[in-house]
Amino acid sequence: MSRRITWEDASCPIARAADVLAEPWTLLILRNATAGTTRFEDFRAQLGIADNVLTTRLAKLVERGLLTKLPYRDGGRTRHEYRLTKAGSDALPVLHALGAWGDAHTSSASAYGPMKLVHTKCGALTRPGEKCDVCGKPLVRDDLAWRGSWLTEGEIPLAEPVG
């Protein structure tokens, strides 16, 4: 089921961003890509998403420039993996804001606690922003990881964008 309207040419930047990011599954695919998921089978297994929906969403994210599709060899077959682009990695503050909102205003019976942001330079938990709450150093993507997430109990370094 697709939307009847598009906001891609709207004057409002929130509307244009919603046109790209607000489709069902899109933010979860970006979350997992940010955590390092690259292969179709892994997205499908981690998200429990139907093949046709995942195929459509991945194609749209490639078309919109948030992911890029790269070939790899799997035995005798050529398959593709999906990697974050600069535009996809720039969605990180949106994911952090949604995670913070979800922690504050929703609850879960999951065994995992809320997703936390770790400043790997000092090892401290911090909040999204320009600098670490503990050491005061600038928060740079390469120095961040997620902890206590949906995938593992350990820390998940953030995937590097390609291109």
PDB file of C-alpha atoms in Angstrom:
ATOM      1  CA  MET A   1       0.000   0.000   0.000  1.00  0.00           C
ATOM      2  CA  SER A   2       1.583   3.265  -1.036  1.00  0.00           C
ATOM      3  CA  ARG A   3       0.803   6.820  -0.047  1.00  0.00           C
ATOM      4  CA  ARG A   4      -1.475   8.781  -2.336  1.00  0.00           C
ATOM      5  CA  ILE A   5       0.513  11.991  -2.027  1.00  0.00           C
ATOM      6  CA  THR A   6       4.154  12.904  -2.085  1.00  0.00           C
ATOM      7  CA  TRP A   7       5.943  15.665  -0.223  1.00  0.00           C
ATOM      8  CA  GLU A   8       9.220  15.475  -2.152  1.00  0.00           C
ATOM      9  CA  ASP A   9       8.743  18.994  -3.579  1.00  0.00           C
ATOM     10  CA  ALA A  10       7.241  20.554  -0.453  1.00  0.00           C
ATOM     11  CA  SER A  11       8.704  23.839   0.769  1.00  0.00           C
ATOM     12  CA  CYS A  12       8.844  22.465   4.337  1.00  0.00           C
ATOM     13  CA  PRO A  13      12.031  20.451   5.055  1.00  0.00           C
ATOM     14  CA  ILE A  14      10.175  18.313   7.633  1.00  0.00           C
ATOM     15  CA  ALA A  15       7.675  17.283   4.964  1.00  0.00           C
ATOM     16  CA  ARG A  16      10.482  16.442   2.514  1.00  0.00           C
ATOM     17  CA  ALA A  17      12.289  14.402   5.186  1.00  0.00           C
ATOM     18  CA  ALA A  18       9.048  12.600   6.048  1.00  0.00           C
ATOM     19  CA  ASP A  19       8.615  11.784   2.358  1.00  0.00           C
ATOM     20  CA  VAL A  20      11.902   9.848   2.500  1.00  0.00           C
ATOM     21  CA  LEU A  21      11.941   8.482   6.056  1.00  0.00           C
ATOM     22  CA  ALA A  22       8.335   7.987   7.141  1.00  0.00           C
ATOM     23  CA  GLU A  23       7.448   4.852   5.187  1.00  0.00           C
ATOM     24  CA  PRO A  24       6.927   1.749   7.331  1.00  0.00           C
ATOM     25  CA  TRP A  25      10.164  -0.190   7.953  1.00  0.00           C
ATOM     26  CA  THR A  26      12.449   2.556   6.574  1.00  0.00           C
ATOM     27  CA  LEU A  27      13.739   3.787   9.935  1.00  0.00           C
ATOM     28  CA  LEU A  28      14.267   0.238  11.195  1.00  0.00           C
ATOM     29  CA  ILE A  29      16.234  -0.649   8.061  1.00  0.00           C
ATOM     30  CA  LEU A  30      18.361   2.477   8.565  1.00  0.00           C
ATOM     31  CA  ARG A  31      18.821   1.589  12.249  1.00  0.00           C
ATOM     32  CA  ASN A  32      20.086  -1.869  11.344  1.00  0.00           C
ATOM     33  CA  ALA A  33      22.282  -0.551   8.528  1.00  0.00           C
ATOM     34  CA  THR A  34      23.775   1.899  11.026  1.00  0.00           C
ATOM     35  CA  ALA A  35      24.488  -1.072  13.310  1.00  0.00           C
ATOM     36  CA  GLY A  36      26.341  -2.808  10.461  1.00  0.00           C
ATOM     37  CA  THR A  37      23.717  -4.998   8.795  1.00  0.00           C
ATOM     38  CA  THR A  38      24.420  -5.155   5.056  1.00  0.00           C
ATOM     39  CA  ARG A  39      22.852  -8.295   3.608  1.00  0.00           C
ATOM     40  CA  PHE A  40      19.250  -8.895   2.577  1.00  0.00           C
ATOM     41  CA  GLU A  41      19.005 -12.148   4.535  1.00  0.00           C
ATOM     42  CA  ASP A  42      20.241 -10.460   7.706  1.00  0.00           C
ATOM     43  CA  PHE A  43      17.782  -7.563   7.397  1.00  0.00           C
ATOM     44  CA  ARG A  44      14.991 -10.086   6.848  1.00  0.00           C
ATOM     45  CA  ALA A  45      15.981 -12.234   9.834  1.00  0.00           C
ATOM     46  CA  GLN A  46      16.567  -9.321  12.218  1.00  0.00           C
ATOM     47  CA  LEU A  47      13.420  -7.406  11.285  1.00  0.00           C
ATOM     48  CA  GLY A  48      10.991 -10.229  10.502  1.00  0.00           C
ATOM     49  CA  ILE A  49      10.003  -8.344   7.367  1.00  0.00           C
ATOM     50  CA  ALA A  50       8.433  -9.912   4.266  1.00  0.00           C
ATOM     51  CA  ASP A  51      10.735 -10.313   1.254  1.00  0.00           C
ATOM     52  CA  ASN A  52       8.607  -8.169  -1.051  1.00  0.00           C
ATOM     53  CA  VAL A  53       8.401  -5.310   1.462  1.00  0.00           C
ATOM     54  CA  LEU A  54      12.134  -5.453   2.183  1.00  0.00           C
ATOM     55  CA  THR A  55      12.954  -5.519  -1.538  1.00  0.00           C
ATOM     56  CA  THR A  56      10.774  -2.442  -2.114  1.00  0.00           C
ATOM     57  CA  ARG A  57      12.170  -0.504   0.868  1.00  0.00           C
ATOM     58  CA  LEU A  58      15.804  -1.288   0.050  1.00  0.00           C
ATOM     59  CA  ALA A  59      15.268  -0.217  -3.572  1.00  0.00           C
ATOM     60  CA  LYS A  60      13.676   3.034  -2.412  1.00  0.00           C
ATOM     61  CA  LEU A  61      16.527   3.740   0.012  1.00  0.00           C
ATOM     62  CA  VAL A  62      19.043   3.135  -2.795  1.00  0.00           C
ATOM     63  CA  GLU A  63      17.011   5.328  -5.171  1.00  0.00           C
ATOM     64  CA  ARG A  64      16.865   8.119  -2.580  1.00  0.00           C
ATOM     65  CA  GLY A  65      20.623   7.875  -1.917  1.00  0.00           C
ATOM     66  CA  LEU A  66      20.546   6.671   1.711  1.00  0.00           C
ATOM     67  CA  LEU A  67      21.975   3.244   0.883  1.00  0.00           C
ATOM     68  CA  THR A  68      24.170   2.034  -1.930  1.00  0.00           C
ATOM     69  CA  LYS A  69      24.015  -1.444  -3.450  1.00  0.00           C
ATOM     70  CA  LEU A  70      27.387  -3.218  -3.794  1.00  0.00           C
ATOM     71  CA  PRO A  71      28.005  -6.643  -5.370  1.00  0.00           C
ATOM     72  CA  TYR A  72      29.748  -9.474  -3.535  1.00  0.00           C
ATOM     73  CA  ARG A  73      30.407 -13.119  -4.399  1.00  0.00           C
ATOM     74  CA  ASP A  74      28.641 -15.827  -2.432  1.00  0.00           C
ATOM     75  CA  GLY A  75      30.001 -19.102  -3.729  1.00  0.00           C
ATOM     76  CA  GLY A  76      29.294 -19.027  -7.446  1.00  0.00           C
ATOM     77  CA  ARG A  77      26.621 -16.334  -7.262  1.00  0.00           C
ATOM     78  CA  THR A  78      26.867 -12.580  -7.285  1.00  0.00           C
ATOM     79  CA  ARG A  79      24.682 -11.032  -4.626  1.00  0.00           C
ATOM     80  CA  HIS A  80      24.365  -7.515  -3.262  1.00  0.00           C
ATOM     81  CA  GLU A  81      24.866  -5.886   0.073  1.00  0.00           C
ATOM     82  CA  TYR A  82      23.464  -2.552   1.157  1.00  0.00           C
ATOM     83  CA  ARG A  83      25.750   0.011   2.755  1.00  0.00           C
ATOM     84  CA  LEU A  84      25.033   3.409   4.241  1.00  0.00           C
ATOM     85  CA  THR A  85      25.886   6.457   2.167  1.00  0.00           C
ATOM     86  CA  LYS A  86      26.757   9.840   3.662  1.00  0.00           C
ATOM     87  CA  ALA A  87      23.060  10.777   3.427  1.00  0.00           C
ATOM     88  CA  GLY A  88      22.099   7.550   5.226  1.00  0.00           C
ATOM     89  CA  SER A  89      24.676   8.066   7.960  1.00  0.00           C
ATOM     90  CA  ASP A  90      23.483  11.657   8.381  1.00  0.00           C
ATOM     91  CA  ALA A  91      20.159  10.231   9.597  1.00  0.00           C
ATOM     92  CA  LEU A  92      21.929   9.227  12.847  1.00  0.00           C
ATOM     93  CA  PRO A  93      20.628  12.225  14.851  1.00  0.00           C
ATOM     94  CA  VAL A  94      17.088  11.348  13.734  1.00  0.00           C
ATOM     95  CA  LEU A  95      17.562   7.768  14.983  1.00  0.00           C
ATOM     96  CA  HIS A  96      18.989   9.064  18.269  1.00  0.00           C
ATOM     97  CA  ALA A  97      16.102  11.504  18.720  1.00  0.00           C
ATOM     98  CA  LEU A  98      13.534   8.779  18.045  1.00  0.00           C
ATOM     99  CA  GLY A  99      15.336   6.415  20.411  1.00  0.00           C
ATOM    100  CA  ALA A 100      15.373   9.035  23.182  1.00  0.00           C
ATOM    101  CA  TRP A 101      11.696   9.810  22.623  1.00  0.00           C
ATOM    102  CA  GLY A 102      10.859   6.088  22.640  1.00  0.00           C
ATOM    103  CA  ASP A 103      12.800   5.562  25.890  1.00  0.00           C
ATOM    104  CA  ALA A 104      10.990   8.449  27.545  1.00  0.00           C
ATOM    105  CA  HIS A 105       7.451   7.859  26.302  1.00  0.00           C
ATOM    106  CA  THR A 106       7.036   4.148  25.558  1.00  0.00           C
ATOM    107  CA  SER A 107       7.822   0.910  27.352  1.00  0.00           C
ATOM    108  CA  SER A 108       8.760  -2.635  26.435  1.00  0.00           C
ATOM    109  CA  ALA A 109       8.766  -6.025  28.111  1.00  0.00           C
ATOM    110  CA  SER A 110      12.021  -6.830  26.266  1.00  0.00           C
ATOM    111  CA  ALA A 111      14.920  -8.254  28.227  1.00  0.00           C
ATOM    112  CA  TYR A 112      17.151  -5.507  26.828  1.00  0.00           C
ATOM    113  CA  GLY A 113      17.188  -2.104  28.407  1.00  0.00           C
ATOM    114  CA  PRO A 114      16.930   1.097  26.447  1.00  0.00           C
ATOM    115  CA  MET A 115      19.387   1.737  23.635  1.00  0.00           C
ATOM    116  CA  LYS A 116      22.234   3.804  25.045  1.00  0.00           C
ATOM    117  CA  LEU A 117      24.889   5.872  23.325  1.00  0.00           C
ATOM    118  CA  VAL A 118      28.502   5.182  24.314  1.00  0.00           C
ATOM    119  CA  HIS A 119      31.360   7.605  23.733  1.00  0.00           C
ATOM    120  CA  THR A 120      34.065   5.030  23.035  1.00  0.00           C
ATOM    121  CA  LYS A 121      36.915   7.507  23.594  1.00  0.00           C
ATOM    122  CA  CYS A 122      36.142   7.722  27.306  1.00  0.00           C
ATOM    123  CA  GLY A 123      33.824   4.704  27.654  1.00  0.00           C
ATOM    124  CA  ALA A 124      31.012   6.751  29.182  1.00  0.00           C
ATOM    125  CA  LEU A 125      27.316   6.703  28.405  1.00  0.00           C
ATOM    126  CA  THR A 126      26.247  10.001  26.913  1.00  0.00           C
ATOM    127  CA  ARG A 127      23.324  11.659  25.207  1.00  0.00           C
ATOM    128  CA  PRO A 128      23.249  12.646  21.549  1.00  0.00           C
ATOM    129  CA  GLY A 129      24.649  16.102  21.037  1.00  0.00           C
ATOM    130  CA  GLU A 130      27.790  17.938  20.103  1.00  0.00           C
ATOM    131  CA  LYS A 131      29.950  16.854  23.044  1.00  0.00           C
ATOM    132  CA  CYS A 132      30.209  14.026  25.555  1.00  0.00           C
ATOM    133  CA  ASP A 133      28.306  14.570  28.800  1.00  0.00           C
ATOM    134  CA  VAL A 134      31.223  13.125  30.798  1.00  0.00           C
ATOM    135  CA  CYS A 135      34.533  14.113  29.184  1.00  0.00           C
ATOM    136  CA  GLY A 136      33.319  17.119  27.193  1.00  0.00           C
ATOM    137  CA  LYS A 137      35.072  16.070  23.983  1.00  0.00           C
ATOM    138  CA  PRO A 138      33.244  16.437  20.650  1.00  0.00           C
ATOM    139  CA  LEU A 139      31.035  13.488  19.696  1.00  0.00           C
ATOM    140  CA  VAL A 140      32.277  12.154  16.377  1.00  0.00           C
ATOM    141  CA  ARG A 141      30.545   9.267  14.608  1.00  0.00           C
ATOM    142  CA  ASP A 142      33.730   7.150  14.673  1.00  0.00           C
ATOM    143  CA  ASP A 143      33.822   7.462  18.465  1.00  0.00           C
ATOM    144  CA  LEU A 144      30.240   6.320  19.113  1.00  0.00           C
ATOM    145  CA  ALA A 145      28.598   2.946  19.708  1.00  0.00           C
ATOM    146  CA  TRP A 146      25.177   1.713  20.775  1.00  0.00           C
ATOM    147  CA  ARG A 147      24.713  -0.478  23.863  1.00  0.00           C
ATOM    148  CA  GLY A 148      21.781  -2.471  25.183  1.00  0.00           C
ATOM    149  CA  SER A 149      20.069  -2.667  21.866  1.00  0.00           C
ATOM    150  CA  TRP A 150      17.749  -5.041  20.078  1.00  0.00           C
ATOM    151  CA  LEU A 151      20.614  -7.044  18.520  1.00  0.00           C
ATOM    152  CA  THR A 152      23.059  -7.782  21.309  1.00  0.00           C
ATOM    153  CA  GLU A 153      23.896  -7.032  24.907  1.00  0.00           C
ATOM    154  CA  GLY A 154      27.338  -5.703  23.962  1.00  0.00           C
ATOM    155  CA  GLU A 155      28.373  -2.554  22.200  1.00  0.00           C
ATOM    156  CA  ILE A 156      27.641  -2.100  18.514  1.00  0.00           C
ATOM    157  CA  PRO A 157      30.032   0.241  16.693  1.00  0.00           C
ATOM    158  CA  LEU A 158      28.331   2.439  14.115  1.00  0.00           C
ATOM    159  CA  ALA A 159      28.825   1.400  10.492  1.00  0.00           C
ATOM    160  CA  GLU A 160      30.981   3.622   8.307  1.00  0.00           C
ATOM    161  CA  PRO A 161      29.304   5.179   5.278  1.00  0.00           C
ATOM    162  CA  VAL A 162      30.683   4.451   1.821  1.00  0.00           C
ATOM    163  CA  GLY A 163      31.426   6.992  -0.871  1.00  0.00           C
TER     164      GLY A 163
END
